[in-house]
Structures are given as structure tokens and as C-alpha cells.
CSV table of C-alpha atoms in Angstrom, one decimal:
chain,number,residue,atom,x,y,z
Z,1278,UNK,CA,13.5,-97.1,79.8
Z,1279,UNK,CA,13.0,-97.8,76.3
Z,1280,UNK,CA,9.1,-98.4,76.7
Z,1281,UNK,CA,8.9,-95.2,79.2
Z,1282,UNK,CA,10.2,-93.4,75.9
Z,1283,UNK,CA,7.9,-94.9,73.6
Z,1284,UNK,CA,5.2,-94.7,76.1
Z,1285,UNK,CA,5.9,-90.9,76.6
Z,1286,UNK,CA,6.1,-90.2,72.7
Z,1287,UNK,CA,3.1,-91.8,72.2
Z,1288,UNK,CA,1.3,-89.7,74.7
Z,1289,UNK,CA,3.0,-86.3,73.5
Z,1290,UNK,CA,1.9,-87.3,69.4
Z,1291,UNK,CA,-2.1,-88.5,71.1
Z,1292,UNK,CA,-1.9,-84.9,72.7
Z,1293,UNK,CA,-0.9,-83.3,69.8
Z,1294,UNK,CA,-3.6,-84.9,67.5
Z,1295,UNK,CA,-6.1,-84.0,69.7
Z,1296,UNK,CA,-5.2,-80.1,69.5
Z,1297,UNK,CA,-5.2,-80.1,66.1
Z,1298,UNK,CA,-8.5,-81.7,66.0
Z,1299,UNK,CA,-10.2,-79.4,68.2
Z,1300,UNK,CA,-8.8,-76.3,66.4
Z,1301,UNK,CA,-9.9,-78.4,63.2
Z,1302,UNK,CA,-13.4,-79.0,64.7
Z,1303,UNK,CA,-14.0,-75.2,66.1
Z,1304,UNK,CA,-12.5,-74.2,62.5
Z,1305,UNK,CA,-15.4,-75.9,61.0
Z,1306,UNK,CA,-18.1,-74.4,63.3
Z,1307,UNK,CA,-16.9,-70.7,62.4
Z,1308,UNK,CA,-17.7,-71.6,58.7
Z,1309,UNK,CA,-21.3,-73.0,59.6
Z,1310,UNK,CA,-21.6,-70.1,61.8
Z,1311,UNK,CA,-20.4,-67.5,59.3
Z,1312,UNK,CA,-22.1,-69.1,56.3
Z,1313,UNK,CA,-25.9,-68.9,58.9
Z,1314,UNK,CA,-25.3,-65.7,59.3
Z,1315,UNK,CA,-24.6,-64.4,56.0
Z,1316,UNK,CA,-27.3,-66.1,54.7
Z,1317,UNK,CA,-29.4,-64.0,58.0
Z,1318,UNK,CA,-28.1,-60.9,56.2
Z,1319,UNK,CA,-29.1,-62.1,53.4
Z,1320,UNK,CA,-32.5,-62.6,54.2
Z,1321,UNK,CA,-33.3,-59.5,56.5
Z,1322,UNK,CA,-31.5,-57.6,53.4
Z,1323,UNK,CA,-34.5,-59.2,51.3
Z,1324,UNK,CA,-36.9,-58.4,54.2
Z,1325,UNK,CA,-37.7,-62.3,54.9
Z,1326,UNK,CA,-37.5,-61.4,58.7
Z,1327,UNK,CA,-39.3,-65.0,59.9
Z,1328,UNK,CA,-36.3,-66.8,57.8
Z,1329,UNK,CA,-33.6,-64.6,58.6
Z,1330,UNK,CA,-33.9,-65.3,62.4
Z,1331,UNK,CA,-33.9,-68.4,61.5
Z,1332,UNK,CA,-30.4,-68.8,59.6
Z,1333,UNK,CA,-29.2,-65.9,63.0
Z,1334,UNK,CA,-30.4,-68.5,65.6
Z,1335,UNK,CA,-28.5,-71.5,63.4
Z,1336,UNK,CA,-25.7,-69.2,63.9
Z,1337,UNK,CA,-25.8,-68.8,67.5
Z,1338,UNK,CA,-26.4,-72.7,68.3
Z,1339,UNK,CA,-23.1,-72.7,66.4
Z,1340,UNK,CA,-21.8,-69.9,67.9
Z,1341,UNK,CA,-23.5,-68.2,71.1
Z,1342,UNK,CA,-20.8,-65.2,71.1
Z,1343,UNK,CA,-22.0,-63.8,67.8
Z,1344,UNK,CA,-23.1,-61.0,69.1
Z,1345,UNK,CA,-23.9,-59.4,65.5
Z,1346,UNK,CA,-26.5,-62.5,65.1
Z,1347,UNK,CA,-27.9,-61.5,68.5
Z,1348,UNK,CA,-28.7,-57.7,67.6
Z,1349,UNK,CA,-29.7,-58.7,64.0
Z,1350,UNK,CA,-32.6,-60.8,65.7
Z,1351,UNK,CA,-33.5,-57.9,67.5
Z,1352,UNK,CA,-33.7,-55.9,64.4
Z,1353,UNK,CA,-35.4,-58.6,63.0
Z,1354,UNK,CA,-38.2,-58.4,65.2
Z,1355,UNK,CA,-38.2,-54.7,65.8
Z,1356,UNK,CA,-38.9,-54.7,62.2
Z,1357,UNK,CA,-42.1,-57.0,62.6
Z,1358,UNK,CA,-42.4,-54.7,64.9
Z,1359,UNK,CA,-42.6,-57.5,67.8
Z,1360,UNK,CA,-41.1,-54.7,69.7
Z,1361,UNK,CA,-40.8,-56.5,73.2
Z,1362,UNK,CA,-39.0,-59.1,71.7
Z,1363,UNK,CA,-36.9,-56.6,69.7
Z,1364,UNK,CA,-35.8,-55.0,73.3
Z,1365,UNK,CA,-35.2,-58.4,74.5
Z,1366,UNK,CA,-32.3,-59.3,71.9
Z,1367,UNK,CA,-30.8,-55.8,72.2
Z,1368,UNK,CA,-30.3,-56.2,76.2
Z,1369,UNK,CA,-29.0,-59.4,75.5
Z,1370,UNK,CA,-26.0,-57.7,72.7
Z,1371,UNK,CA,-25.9,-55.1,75.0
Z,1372,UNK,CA,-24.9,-57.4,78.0
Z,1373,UNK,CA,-22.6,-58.8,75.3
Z,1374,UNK,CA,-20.6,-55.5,74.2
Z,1375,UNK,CA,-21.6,-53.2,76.8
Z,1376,UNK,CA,-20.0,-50.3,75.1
Z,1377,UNK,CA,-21.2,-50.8,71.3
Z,1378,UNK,CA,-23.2,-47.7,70.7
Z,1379,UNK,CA,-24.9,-49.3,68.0
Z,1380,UNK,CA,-26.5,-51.8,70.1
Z,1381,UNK,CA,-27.4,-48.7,73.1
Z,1382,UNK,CA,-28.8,-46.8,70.3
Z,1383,UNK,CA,-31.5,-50.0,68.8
Z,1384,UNK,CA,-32.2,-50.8,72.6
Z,1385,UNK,CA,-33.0,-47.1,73.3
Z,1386,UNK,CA,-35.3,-46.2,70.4
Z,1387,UNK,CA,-37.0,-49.3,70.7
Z,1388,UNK,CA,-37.7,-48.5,74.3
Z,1389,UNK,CA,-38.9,-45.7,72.7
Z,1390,UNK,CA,-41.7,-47.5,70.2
Z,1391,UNK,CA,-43.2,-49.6,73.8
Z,1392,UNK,CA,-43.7,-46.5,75.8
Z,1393,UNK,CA,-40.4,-46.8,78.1
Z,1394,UNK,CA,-39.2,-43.5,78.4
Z,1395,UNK,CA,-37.3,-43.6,81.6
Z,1396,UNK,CA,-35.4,-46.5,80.1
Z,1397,UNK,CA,-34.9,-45.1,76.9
Z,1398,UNK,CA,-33.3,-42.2,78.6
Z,1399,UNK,CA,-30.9,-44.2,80.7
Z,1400,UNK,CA,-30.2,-46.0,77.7
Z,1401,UNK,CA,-28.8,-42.3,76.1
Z,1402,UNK,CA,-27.4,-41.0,79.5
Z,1403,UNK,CA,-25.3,-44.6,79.1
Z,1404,UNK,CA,-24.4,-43.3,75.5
Z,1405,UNK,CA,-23.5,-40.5,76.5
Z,1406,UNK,CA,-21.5,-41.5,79.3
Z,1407,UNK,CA,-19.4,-43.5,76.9
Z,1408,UNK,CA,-19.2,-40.6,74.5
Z,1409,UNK,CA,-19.7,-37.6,75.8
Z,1410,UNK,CA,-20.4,-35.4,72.5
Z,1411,UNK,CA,-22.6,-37.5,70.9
Z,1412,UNK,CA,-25.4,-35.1,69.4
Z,1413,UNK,CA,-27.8,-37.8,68.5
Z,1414,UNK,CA,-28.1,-38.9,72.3
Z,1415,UNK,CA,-28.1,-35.2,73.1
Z,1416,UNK,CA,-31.2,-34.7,71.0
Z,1417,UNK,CA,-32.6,-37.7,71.8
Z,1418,UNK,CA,-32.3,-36.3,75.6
Z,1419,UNK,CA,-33.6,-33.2,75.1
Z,1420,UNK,CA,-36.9,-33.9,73.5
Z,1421,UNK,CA,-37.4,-36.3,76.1
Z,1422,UNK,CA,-36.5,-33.9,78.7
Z,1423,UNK,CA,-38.8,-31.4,76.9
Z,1424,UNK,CA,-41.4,-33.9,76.7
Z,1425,UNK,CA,-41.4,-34.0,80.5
Z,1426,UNK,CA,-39.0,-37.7,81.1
């Protein structure tokens, strides 16, 4: 009975240790990931878009939930006005905080700058369907409505 004990505490205090060393180990990756993507900021701040999406995709091999890195590479690129890829990172922080009006609003204009107007206007009806008096997708509507979309 005496080894079961031993046996048993030994299995609880291995347990333990390995908790804390995950949370120690996932502790350590937010810091890498947070340090990346200040340093993105940084860098798009200092309009050094090639190296900034560098430091955001460091950030998101760290940590692929960081939505914010995900929308600032779309900026990134919708300021080298790469605008296709631009569209392609703001779907994907879209897909990740469906609601963020922010991210609808990049993804719309940006539709905008390659000629998708019927997505674009989604994009605001979406907007507006999350918030139903916002004037700038209001506006954004109605010129496309005027302008025959």
C-alpha cells in the first residue's frame, strides 16, 4: 500500500509539472508573438510594408489566432496596393471575428479598389446588418446603389 501511495504521489507531482510547463511554454510564445507583432506595427507605422509582414507572419507561426496580425497583412498589402492579396487576408480576419466592423469595412473598400461591386455591397449590407445605423455603410450603399450596383 505504501508503494501504491508513493506511486500515486509521484504520478499526481509528474502531472502537475507538466501543467505548469505547458502554461510556462504557451506563456513564452505570447511574448514572441506579441514582441513580432509590435515590431509589425512598428514597421507598417514606418511604412516598411515588405518587413512588417514579415515580423505579422512570425507572429502568426507563433500564434495563428492573432487575428490583428492577420488584418494588419492585409493592410500591409492593400497599401502596396497588392490589392487581391489585401482582400485575401481580410476574408481570412473576417472568417476570424465575423462581427468586427473594422475588418468588414477594409474587406469592403478593398473590394471596392479591384472592381467587385456586388461584393463590396454585401460586405456593407453585412455591416449594416450588424449595425443597423451605421451612416458610413449607408453612404457607401447609396452611391453604389446610385452608381447602378
Amino acid at each position: 500500500m505504501y508503494k501504491n501511495t508513493i506511486k500515486y504521489k509521484l504520478t499526481f507531482y509528474s502531472i502537475i509539472l507538466l501543467i505548469i510547463s505547458i502554461f510556462f511554454l504557451t506563456a513564452c510564445s505570447n511574448v514572441k508573438s506579441t514582441k513580432s507583432f509590435e515590431e509589425g506595427k512598428r514597421l507598417l507605422d514606418q511604412k516598411k510594408y515588405i518587413e512588417a509582414i514579415k515580423s505579422f507572419e512570425r507572429s502568426l507561426k507563433i500564434n495563428p489566432k492573432n487575428h490583428q496580425a492577420v488584418e494588419a497583412i492585409g493592410l500591409c498589402y492593400g497599401d502596396l496596393k497588392d490589392y487581391n492579396k489585401a482582400v485575401k487576408y481580410f476574408e481570412k480576419a473576417v472568417q476570424m471575428k465575423p462581427k468586427n466592423k473594422l475588418y468588414l469595412f477594409n474587406l469592403a473598400v478593398t473590394y471596392l479598389q479591384i472592381g467587385e461591386y456586388s461584393k463590396a455591397k454585401e460586405v456593407y449590407q453585412r455591416i449594416l446588418y450588424i449595425d443597423k445605423n451605421n451612416r458610413t455603410a449607408k453612404e457607401a450603399l447609396e452611391k453604389l446603389r446610385k452608381n447602378g450596383y
